Coordinates of C-alpha atoms in Angstrom, one line a residue:
Chain O
X175 CA 17.6 14.6 -38.1
X176 CA 14.3 13.9 -39.1
X177 CA 11.1 14.9 -35.9
X178 CA 7.3 14.0 -36.3
X179 CA 3.8 14.0 -33.4
X180 CA 1.4 11.4 -33.8
X181 CA -2.0 13.6 -34.0
X182 CA -3.7 10.6 -32.3
X183 CA -1.6 11.5 -28.8
X184 CA -0.8 14.4 -28.9
X185 CA -3.0 16.2 -26.6
X186 CA -1.5 19.9 -27.0
X187 CA 1.2 20.0 -22.8
X188 CA 3.0 23.2 -24.9
X189 CA 6.2 21.2 -23.9
X190 CA 8.0 20.6 -26.8
X191 CA 7.6 24.6 -27.4
X192 CA 8.9 24.9 -24.9
X193 CA 12.2 22.7 -24.5
X194 CA 13.3 23.7 -28.5
X195 CA 9.8 26.5 -29.5
X196 CA 11.9 27.0 -33.1
X197 CA 10.8 23.5 -34.3
X198 CA 7.6 22.6 -32.5
X199 CA 4.5 25.4 -32.4
X200 CA 1.0 24.1 -30.6
X201 CA -2.0 25.4 -32.8
X202 CA -5.1 26.6 -32.6
X203 CA -6.1 22.8 -32.7
X204 CA -4.4 21.9 -29.6
X205 CA -1.5 19.9 -31.5
X206 CA 1.9 20.3 -31.3
X207 CA 3.4 21.3 -34.4
X208 CA 7.1 20.7 -36.5
X209 CA 7.2 23.0 -37.9
X210 CA 11.2 22.0 -39.4
X211 CA 11.3 19.5 -42.3
X212 CA 14.8 18.2 -41.8
X213 CA 15.8 19.9 -38.2
X214 CA 18.3 20.8 -38.1
X215 CA 21.2 19.8 -36.1
X216 CA 22.0 22.9 -33.8
X217 CA 19.0 21.7 -31.9
X218 CA 19.2 18.4 -31.3
X219 CA 19.0 18.9 -27.4
X220 CA 15.9 21.0 -27.3
X221 CA 14.6 18.4 -29.5
X222 CA 15.8 14.8 -27.3
X223 CA 14.6 17.4 -24.2
X224 CA 10.6 17.2 -25.9
X225 CA 10.1 13.1 -26.3
X226 CA 11.3 12.9 -23.2
X227 CA 10.0 15.1 -21.8
X228 CA 6.2 14.9 -23.5
X229 CA 3.7 13.9 -20.6
X230 CA 2.2 11.4 -23.2
X231 CA 5.3 10.6 -25.1
X232 CA 4.1 11.7 -28.7
X233 CA 6.9 12.6 -30.5
X234 CA 10.0 10.6 -32.5
X235 CA 12.4 12.0 -33.7
X236 CA 15.3 9.9 -36.7
X237 CA 17.5 10.0 -38.5
X238 CA 19.2 11.1 -41.8
X239 CA 20.4 8.0 -42.8
X240 CA 17.3 6.1 -41.1
Chain W
X17 CA 10.0 11.3 13.1
X18 CA 11.3 7.6 14.6
X19 CA 14.0 6.6 12.4
X20 CA 13.8 2.6 12.2
X21 CA 16.1 0.8 10.5
X22 CA 16.1 -1.0 7.2
X23 CA 16.3 -4.1 5.8
X24 CA 15.5 -5.2 2.7
X25 CA 13.4 -7.9 3.7
X26 CA 11.1 -6.3 6.3
X27 CA 10.0 -4.4 3.8
X28 CA 6.8 -4.3 3.0
X29 CA 4.9 -1.7 1.1
X30 CA 1.2 -3.3 1.5
X31 CA 1.5 -2.1 5.0
X32 CA -0.6 1.7 4.6
X33 CA 0.6 2.4 7.8
X34 CA 3.7 3.4 7.0
X35 CA 1.9 5.9 4.8
X36 CA -0.7 7.3 7.8
X37 CA 2.4 7.3 10.3
X38 CA 4.3 9.2 7.4
X39 CA 7.4 6.9 7.4
X40 CA 6.7 6.2 3.4
X41 CA 10.0 8.3 2.6
X42 CA 12.7 6.4 5.2
X43 CA 11.7 3.0 3.2
X44 CA 11.8 4.2 0.0
X45 CA 15.3 6.1 1.0
X46 CA 16.2 2.9 1.9
X47 CA 15.2 1.1 -1.7
X48 CA 16.4 3.8 -4.0
X49 CA 20.1 3.4 -2.6
X50 CA 20.2 -1.1 -1.4
X51 CA 16.9 -1.9 -3.9
X52 CA 16.5 -0.3 -6.6
X53 CA 13.8 -2.3 -7.8
X54 CA 12.2 -5.0 -4.7
X55 CA 10.4 -7.6 -4.6
X56 CA 7.9 -6.9 -2.1
X57 CA 6.5 -10.0 -0.3
X58 CA 2.8 -11.1 -0.7
X59 CA 0.3 -10.2 1.5
X60 CA -2.2 -12.6 3.7
X61 CA -4.5 -11.9 0.3
X62 CA -2.5 -10.1 -2.4
X63 CA 0.7 -11.8 -4.6
X64 CA 4.6 -9.6 -4.7
X65 CA 5.1 -7.8 -6.7
X66 CA 8.5 -5.9 -7.2
X67 CA 8.5 -2.4 -5.9
X68 CA 10.3 0.2 -8.2
X69 CA 11.9 3.0 -6.9
X70 CA 13.7 5.1 -9.6
X71 CA 12.6 7.4 -12.3
X72 CA 14.2 6.2 -15.3
X73 CA 12.9 2.6 -14.2
X74 CA 8.6 4.3 -14.1
X75 CA 10.0 6.2 -17.8
X76 CA 10.4 2.9 -19.2
X77 CA 8.2 0.9 -18.2
X78 CA 5.3 3.8 -18.0
X79 CA 6.5 4.6 -21.6
X80 CA 6.1 0.6 -22.8
X81 CA 2.6 -0.3 -22.8
X82 CA 2.8 -3.3 -24.6
X83 CA 5.2 -4.3 -22.4
X84 CA 3.4 -3.8 -19.0
X85 CA -0.5 -3.3 -19.0
X86 CA -2.8 -1.9 -17.0
X87 CA -5.6 -4.1 -17.7
X88 CA -4.6 -6.3 -14.7
X89 CA -5.2 -3.9 -12.1
X90 CA -3.5 -0.1 -11.1
X91 CA -3.0 -0.8 -7.7
X92 CA -1.0 -2.2 -5.2
X93 CA -3.1 -5.0 -4.4
X94 CA -4.4 -8.4 -6.2
X95 CA -5.9 -11.4 -4.9
X96 CA -3.7 -14.9 -4.9
X97 CA -6.3 -16.4 -5.6
X98 CA -8.7 -14.5 -8.4
X99 CA -12.3 -15.9 -7.4
X100 CA -11.6 -13.8 -5.3
X101 CA -11.1 -11.0 -7.6
X102 CA -14.7 -9.6 -9.2
X103 CA -15.2 -9.6 -12.6
X104 CA -17.6 -7.0 -12.4
X105 CA -17.4 -4.9 -9.9
X106 CA -12.3 -4.9 -10.5
X107 CA -12.7 -2.7 -13.4
X108 CA -10.4 -4.3 -14.5
X109 CA -10.2 -3.2 -18.6
X110 CA -12.9 -1.2 -17.8
X111 CA -12.5 2.4 -18.0
X112 CA -8.9 4.4 -19.2
X113 CA -7.0 3.8 -16.5
X114 CA -7.7 0.1 -16.4
X115 CA -7.1 -0.3 -20.5
X116 CA -4.6 -1.4 -23.0
X117 CA -3.4 0.5 -26.4
X118 CA -5.1 0.8 -28.8
X119 CA -8.6 1.4 -27.4
X120 CA -7.1 3.3 -24.7
X121 CA -6.8 6.2 -26.7
X122 CA -9.4 6.1 -29.3
X123 CA -12.1 6.2 -26.2
X124 CA -9.2 8.9 -24.4
X125 CA -10.4 10.8 -27.8
X126 CA -13.7 11.4 -26.8
X127 CA -13.0 13.4 -24.3
X128 CA -10.1 14.8 -24.0
X129 CA -11.1 18.2 -25.5
X130 CA -12.7 19.3 -22.6
X131 CA -8.8 17.7 -20.9
X132 CA -6.8 20.1 -23.7
X133 CA -4.7 23.5 -21.6
X134 CA -6.7 25.3 -23.8
X135 CA -9.7 23.9 -23.0
X136 CA -9.0 24.5 -18.8
X137 CA -7.5 28.0 -19.3
X138 CA -11.1 29.2 -21.1
X139 CA -12.4 27.5 -17.4
X140 CA -10.5 29.8 -15.2
X141 CA -12.6 32.7 -14.3
X142 CA -15.3 29.9 -14.3
X143 CA -13.2 28.3 -11.2
X144 CA -11.9 31.6 -9.2
X145 CA -15.8 32.1 -9.1
X146 CA -16.0 28.7 -7.5
X147 CA -13.2 28.6 -5.0
X148 CA -14.6 32.3 -3.2
X149 CA -18.0 30.8 -2.7
X150 CA -15.9 28.1 -1.2
X151 CA -13.7 31.1 0.2
X152 CA -17.1 33.1 1.6
X153 CA -17.8 30.5 3.5
X154 CA -15.4 29.6 5.9
X155 CA -14.4 33.9 6.1
X156 CA -16.4 34.9 9.0
X157 CA -15.2 31.9 10.5
X158 CA -11.5 32.6 11.2
X159 CA -10.6 28.7 11.9
X160 CA -11.9 25.3 9.5
X161 CA -10.9 22.3 8.5
X162 CA -8.8 23.0 5.6
X163 CA -9.9 19.2 3.9
X164 CA -13.5 19.3 4.2
X165 CA -14.2 22.6 4.0
X166 CA -11.6 24.2 1.5
X167 CA -9.5 21.8 0.0
X168 CA -12.2 19.5 -1.4
X169 CA -14.5 21.2 -1.7
X170 CA -13.0 23.7 -5.4
X171 CA -12.6 20.6 -7.5
X172 CA -15.4 18.7 -6.1
X173 CA -17.7 21.6 -7.8
X174 CA -15.7 21.5 -10.5
X175 CA -15.8 18.0 -11.5
X176 CA -19.1 18.3 -10.7
X177 CA -20.6 20.0 -12.8
X178 CA -18.2 18.9 -15.8
X179 CA -20.7 16.0 -15.1
X180 CA -23.7 18.3 -14.9
X181 CA -25.0 16.8 -11.5
X182 CA -26.6 19.0 -9.0
X183 CA -25.3 20.2 -6.4
X184 CA -27.5 18.6 -3.4
X185 CA -25.5 15.6 -4.7
X186 CA -22.7 16.6 -4.6
X187 CA -21.2 15.8 -0.7
X188 CA -23.4 11.9 -1.4
X189 CA -20.2 12.1 -4.7
X190 CA -18.0 13.7 -1.2
X191 CA -19.1 10.7 0.2
X192 CA -18.9 8.1 -2.0
X193 CA -14.9 8.5 -3.1
X194 CA -13.8 8.7 0.7
X195 CA -15.2 4.3 0.5
X196 CA -14.1 3.8 -1.9
X197 CA -11.1 5.4 -2.3
X198 CA -10.4 5.8 1.7
X199 CA -12.0 2.4 1.3
X200 CA -8.5 0.7 3.9
X201 CA -9.3 4.2 6.3
X202 CA -11.4 2.5 9.5
X203 CA -13.5 5.7 8.7
X204 CA -15.0 5.6 6.2
X205 CA -15.8 2.2 7.4
X206 CA -19.2 2.8 8.0
X207 CA -20.8 0.1 5.7
X208 CA -19.1 -2.1 7.9
X209 CA -20.2 -4.4 10.4
X210 CA -18.0 -1.7 13.7
X211 CA -15.9 -4.9 15.2
X212 CA -15.4 -5.2 11.0
X213 CA -13.5 -1.4 10.9
X214 CA -9.9 -1.3 10.7
X215 CA -9.7 -4.6 8.8
X216 CA -9.6 -6.0 5.7
X217 CA -12.4 -7.6 5.8
X218 CA -14.0 -4.3 6.8
X219 CA -12.1 -1.6 3.8
X220 CA -13.2 -3.9 1.6
X221 CA -17.1 -4.3 2.3
X222 CA -16.5 -0.3 2.3
X223 CA -14.9 -0.2 -1.6
X224 CA -17.5 -2.7 -2.5
X225 CA -20.8 -0.8 -0.6
X226 CA -18.8 2.9 -2.5
X227 CA -18.8 1.2 -6.3
X228 CA -22.2 -0.2 -6.2
X229 CA -23.6 3.2 -4.1
X230 CA -22.0 4.9 -7.1
X231 CA -22.8 3.0 -9.6
X232 CA -26.5 3.4 -8.6
X233 CA -26.6 6.8 -8.2
X234 CA -24.8 7.5 -11.8
X235 CA -27.7 4.4 -13.4
X236 CA -30.0 8.1 -12.3
X237 CA -28.6 9.9 -14.1
X238 CA -26.7 8.1 -17.3
X239 CA -31.7 6.6 -17.5
X240 CA -31.9 11.2 -17.6
X241 CA -29.7 12.3 -19.6
X242 CA -30.9 9.4 -22.4
X243 CA -34.2 10.9 -22.0
X244 CA -33.0 15.2 -21.5
X245 CA -29.7 15.5 -23.4
X246 CA -27.7 17.8 -20.4
X247 CA -24.7 20.4 -22.2
X248 CA -22.0 17.8 -19.6
X249 CA -20.0 15.3 -20.0
X250 CA -22.0 12.4 -19.8
X251 CA -24.5 13.6 -22.7
X252 CA -21.6 13.5 -24.7
X253 CA -20.2 10.6 -23.3
X254 CA -23.9 9.3 -24.9
X255 CA -23.3 10.0 -27.1
X256 CA -20.7 9.5 -28.2
X257 CA -19.1 6.2 -30.9
X258 CA -15.7 4.3 -31.3
X259 CA -15.2 2.0 -33.8
X260 CA -18.7 2.5 -34.9
X261 CA -19.9 1.5 -32.3
X262 CA -22.6 3.9 -29.3
X263 CA -20.6 3.4 -25.9
X264 CA -22.7 0.4 -23.4
X265 CA -24.0 1.8 -20.5
X266 CA -20.8 -0.1 -18.5
X267 CA -18.6 1.7 -20.4
X268 CA -20.2 4.7 -19.5
X269 CA -20.9 3.4 -15.8
X270 CA -17.1 3.2 -15.3
X271 CA -16.6 6.6 -17.4
X272 CA -18.9 8.1 -14.9
X273 CA -17.2 5.6 -11.9
X274 CA -13.4 7.4 -12.7
X275 CA -14.4 11.0 -14.0
X276 CA -16.1 11.8 -10.5
X277 CA -13.1 9.5 -8.4
X278 CA -9.9 10.9 -10.4
X279 CA -11.8 14.7 -9.9
X280 CA -12.3 14.8 -6.8
X281 CA -9.7 13.4 -4.4
X282 CA -6.0 13.6 -6.0
X283 CA -6.4 18.0 -6.6
X284 CA -7.9 18.1 -2.6
X285 CA -4.4 16.3 -1.2
X286 CA -2.1 18.4 -3.7
X287 CA -3.9 21.8 -1.7
X288 CA -3.9 20.6 1.5
X289 CA -0.3 18.6 1.1
X290 CA 1.3 21.7 -0.5
X291 CA -0.6 23.5 1.6
X292 CA 1.0 21.6 5.0
X293 CA 4.5 21.8 2.5
X294 CA 4.3 25.4 2.6
X295 CA 3.2 25.6 6.4
X296 CA 6.2 23.3 7.6
X297 CA 8.7 25.6 4.9
X298 CA 7.7 29.6 6.7
X299 CA 10.5 31.1 4.3
X300 CA 9.4 29.1 1.2
X301 CA 5.9 30.8 2.0
X302 CA 7.3 33.8 2.1
X303 CA 9.1 34.5 -0.1
X304 CA 5.9 33.2 -2.5
X305 CA 3.3 35.5 -1.0
X306 CA 6.2 38.7 -1.4
X307 CA 5.7 37.3 -5.2
X308 CA 3.0 35.9 -5.6
X309 CA 4.7 34.8 -10.1
X310 CA 7.0 31.9 -8.3
X311 CA 3.1 30.2 -7.7
X312 CA 3.2 27.7 -10.6
X313 CA 7.2 27.6 -9.9
X314 CA 5.8 26.5 -6.8
X315 CA 2.8 24.7 -7.9
X316 CA 5.6 21.9 -9.4
X317 CA 7.2 21.3 -5.9
X318 CA 3.4 21.0 -4.4
X319 CA 3.2 18.4 -7.3
X320 CA 6.5 16.4 -6.6
X321 CA 6.9 17.3 -2.6
X322 CA 3.2 15.4 -2.6
X323 CA 2.4 13.5 -5.1
X324 CA -0.8 12.7 -4.6
X325 CA -1.3 9.1 -6.3
X326 CA 1.1 6.7 -4.9
X327 CA 1.1 4.3 -7.6
X328 CA 0.3 3.0 -10.0
X329 CA 0.8 -0.8 -11.3
X330 CA 1.2 -2.9 -14.5
X331 CA 1.8 -6.5 -15.1
X332 CA 4.7 -7.1 -17.8
X333 CA 3.2 -9.4 -20.7
X334 CA 6.8 -11.1 -21.3
X335 CA 10.3 -11.3 -19.2
X336 CA 12.1 -7.9 -19.2
X337 CA 15.7 -7.2 -17.2
X338 CA 15.4 -3.4 -15.7
X339 CA 18.5 -2.5 -13.7
X340 CA 20.3 -6.3 -13.6
X341 CA 16.5 -7.5 -12.2
X342 CA 14.2 -10.2 -14.5
X343 CA 10.7 -8.9 -14.3
X344 CA 9.0 -12.4 -14.9
X345 CA 6.3 -12.5 -18.1
X346 CA 2.8 -12.1 -15.4
X347 CA 4.1 -10.4 -12.5
X348 CA 3.4 -7.1 -10.9
X349 CA 5.1 -3.9 -11.6
X350 CA 4.3 -1.6 -8.7
X351 CA 6.4 1.9 -9.6
X352 CA 6.1 4.6 -7.3
X353 CA 6.2 8.4 -6.9
X354 CA 6.9 10.1 -4.2
X355 CA 9.6 7.7 -4.4
X356 CA 11.3 8.6 -7.9
X357 CA 10.2 12.7 -7.5
X358 CA 13.0 12.7 -4.2
X359 CA 15.5 10.8 -7.1
X360 CA 18.4 11.7 -6.4
X361 CA 19.9 11.0 -9.6
X362 CA 17.4 13.6 -10.9
X363 CA 16.1 16.2 -8.7
X364 CA 19.0 18.0 -7.1
X365 CA 18.8 17.8 -3.4
X366 CA 15.4 16.0 -3.4
X367 CA 14.2 16.9 0.7
X368 CA 15.1 20.0 -0.5
X369 CA 10.9 21.7 -0.5
X370 CA 12.3 24.9 -2.8
X371 CA 9.7 26.7 -4.0
X372 CA 11.9 28.0 -7.3
X373 CA 13.0 24.2 -8.1
X374 CA 13.9 25.0 -12.0
X375 CA 13.7 21.8 -14.2
X376 CA 11.4 20.5 -12.5
X377 CA 10.1 17.0 -14.7
X378 CA 7.6 15.6 -11.3
X379 CA 5.9 12.3 -12.2
X380 CA 2.6 13.2 -10.1
X381 CA 0.7 12.8 -13.0
X382 CA 2.5 9.5 -14.4
X383 CA 3.8 10.1 -18.2
X384 CA 2.8 9.0 -21.3
X385 CA -0.4 6.3 -22.6
X386 CA -2.1 7.3 -19.0
X387 CA -0.6 10.9 -18.5
X388 CA -2.7 12.3 -15.9
X389 CA -6.2 13.7 -18.0
X390 CA -6.6 16.2 -15.2
X391 CA -2.8 17.3 -15.1
X392 CA -4.5 20.9 -16.3
X393 CA -7.8 21.5 -14.4
X394 CA -5.3 19.6 -11.0
X395 CA -2.6 22.7 -12.0
X396 CA -5.9 25.9 -12.4
X397 CA -7.6 24.5 -9.5
X398 CA -3.8 24.5 -7.4
X399 CA -3.0 27.7 -9.4
X400 CA -6.6 30.4 -8.1
X401 CA -7.1 28.2 -4.9
X402 CA -3.3 30.0 -3.6
X403 CA -4.0 32.9 -4.9
X404 CA -7.4 33.1 -4.2
X405 CA -6.8 31.9 -0.4
X406 CA -3.5 34.1 0.7
X407 CA -5.4 36.9 -1.4
X408 CA -7.9 36.7 1.7
X409 CA -6.1 34.1 4.3
X410 CA -2.2 35.1 4.1
X411 CA -2.2 34.5 7.5
X412 CA -3.8 31.0 7.6
X413 CA -1.9 28.7 9.9
X414 CA -2.3 25.0 10.6
X415 CA -4.1 24.6 13.6
X416 CA -3.5 21.1 14.6
X417 CA -1.8 18.1 13.5
X418 CA -3.0 17.2 10.3
X419 CA -4.3 13.2 10.3
X420 CA -3.7 11.4 7.7
X421 CA -5.6 8.7 4.6
X422 CA -4.7 5.1 6.1
X423 CA -3.1 4.1 2.3
X424 CA -1.1 2.6 0.8
X425 CA -2.8 3.6 -3.1
X426 CA -3.5 8.2 -2.2
X427 CA -1.2 10.2 0.2
X428 CA -4.5 12.1 1.4
X429 CA -4.5 14.0 4.3
X430 CA -8.8 13.5 5.8
X431 CA -8.4 16.3 8.3
X432 CA -5.9 19.7 8.5
X433 CA -7.8 22.4 11.0
X434 CA -6.6 25.9 9.9
X435 CA -7.0 29.0 11.8
X436 CA -6.7 32.6 9.7
X437 CA -8.3 36.1 11.0
X438 CA -11.5 36.1 9.8
X439 CA -13.2 38.1 7.7
X440 CA -15.6 41.1 8.6

């Protein structure tokens, strides 16, 4: 899967980092960055949780075959 | 608490007494389990609307801001006779909270750097200093009105400070906030003739006067900042541009209006409601006071439990089916946060106040496009307040019954007498 953070929406709440620490990193500019591309399947649960709990709805994921 | 037997046709959340008497959870429990999407009948002056009481449905609506817009007003009240809606006074479409994408994001980005977790945390020492000044003022008395003397003072000082307002103006901001957001409560209808207090007309007068007075005040502030910039949010707005255009005076005034209201009413009620919840659950309180490292999860539980903003409304831009019910284009949906935050499908034992609850994905700040801009400040103010409060007044307790606000929009407490061992 591939994961994207919309920098216009992200406000650095860091819920994604807590949900999937291997995938997301919130840096000094208060934006979350995706560390892996593509994101290995083992992180699916964490990423799905990140998408769900992101306060701003800033995270999107696509499947490899899309 | 009196038990009431409910029937869907009797349920009418236009009635502020349900909230004033603290009976809303009985209604919400019933709706979630029997009619989670419930048509609320129209009032004498306002249109009917759908009550949305399940967590997943509020998530869906919040995540689709184009399908469910905010620019037709964000409270449950919308007049049947649209000529009653004073466009100038309603603020619909003019503030972040009543604005839709894409303009919403652009305007929000002007200020959101000042509200990110990092920016907020940099304010911790400052917030602790204010908190201790607030507590100093009551420390020797041993009793006070917790809402007026403590809970309201911290958020008021923080937001007024960020907006560069002088201390002499803070009590006036408190008074006007109460008139606007507490307009349904006779206590704040001081601008209405005595015989109208406690009536819908009294509420209309209080809200309108409060809004006009707020605009008068901020128009002066704006003029002052145009002449002398300061390091504050108003000056920042004066110099801001969206799509290459400066904000109009009207844009800035509505921005100020929103910041001052949202910044001081909601956190006040989370602090008061938090102390009340802890007092009513002495075992939880003891656990927390024994180990203050539990405060972060305790604060999330307070937010879930209190849900200081009771609802946000949206209007459907096309027919949408939710849970088998068709919401028609143009109809109003009202998302009830106290209800979704006790949704049995999401929170095990939802009516148990548990300061260790995890996960705790409550929606007290909303979610999505309009997620509360000030959430970071609210959390930090709660943290510092309870740390300092329990450090200095560990035996603080209720000294009488709290008086709740008569409002369907704000889950507020107006007064709460407390006592504690005075500092020497």
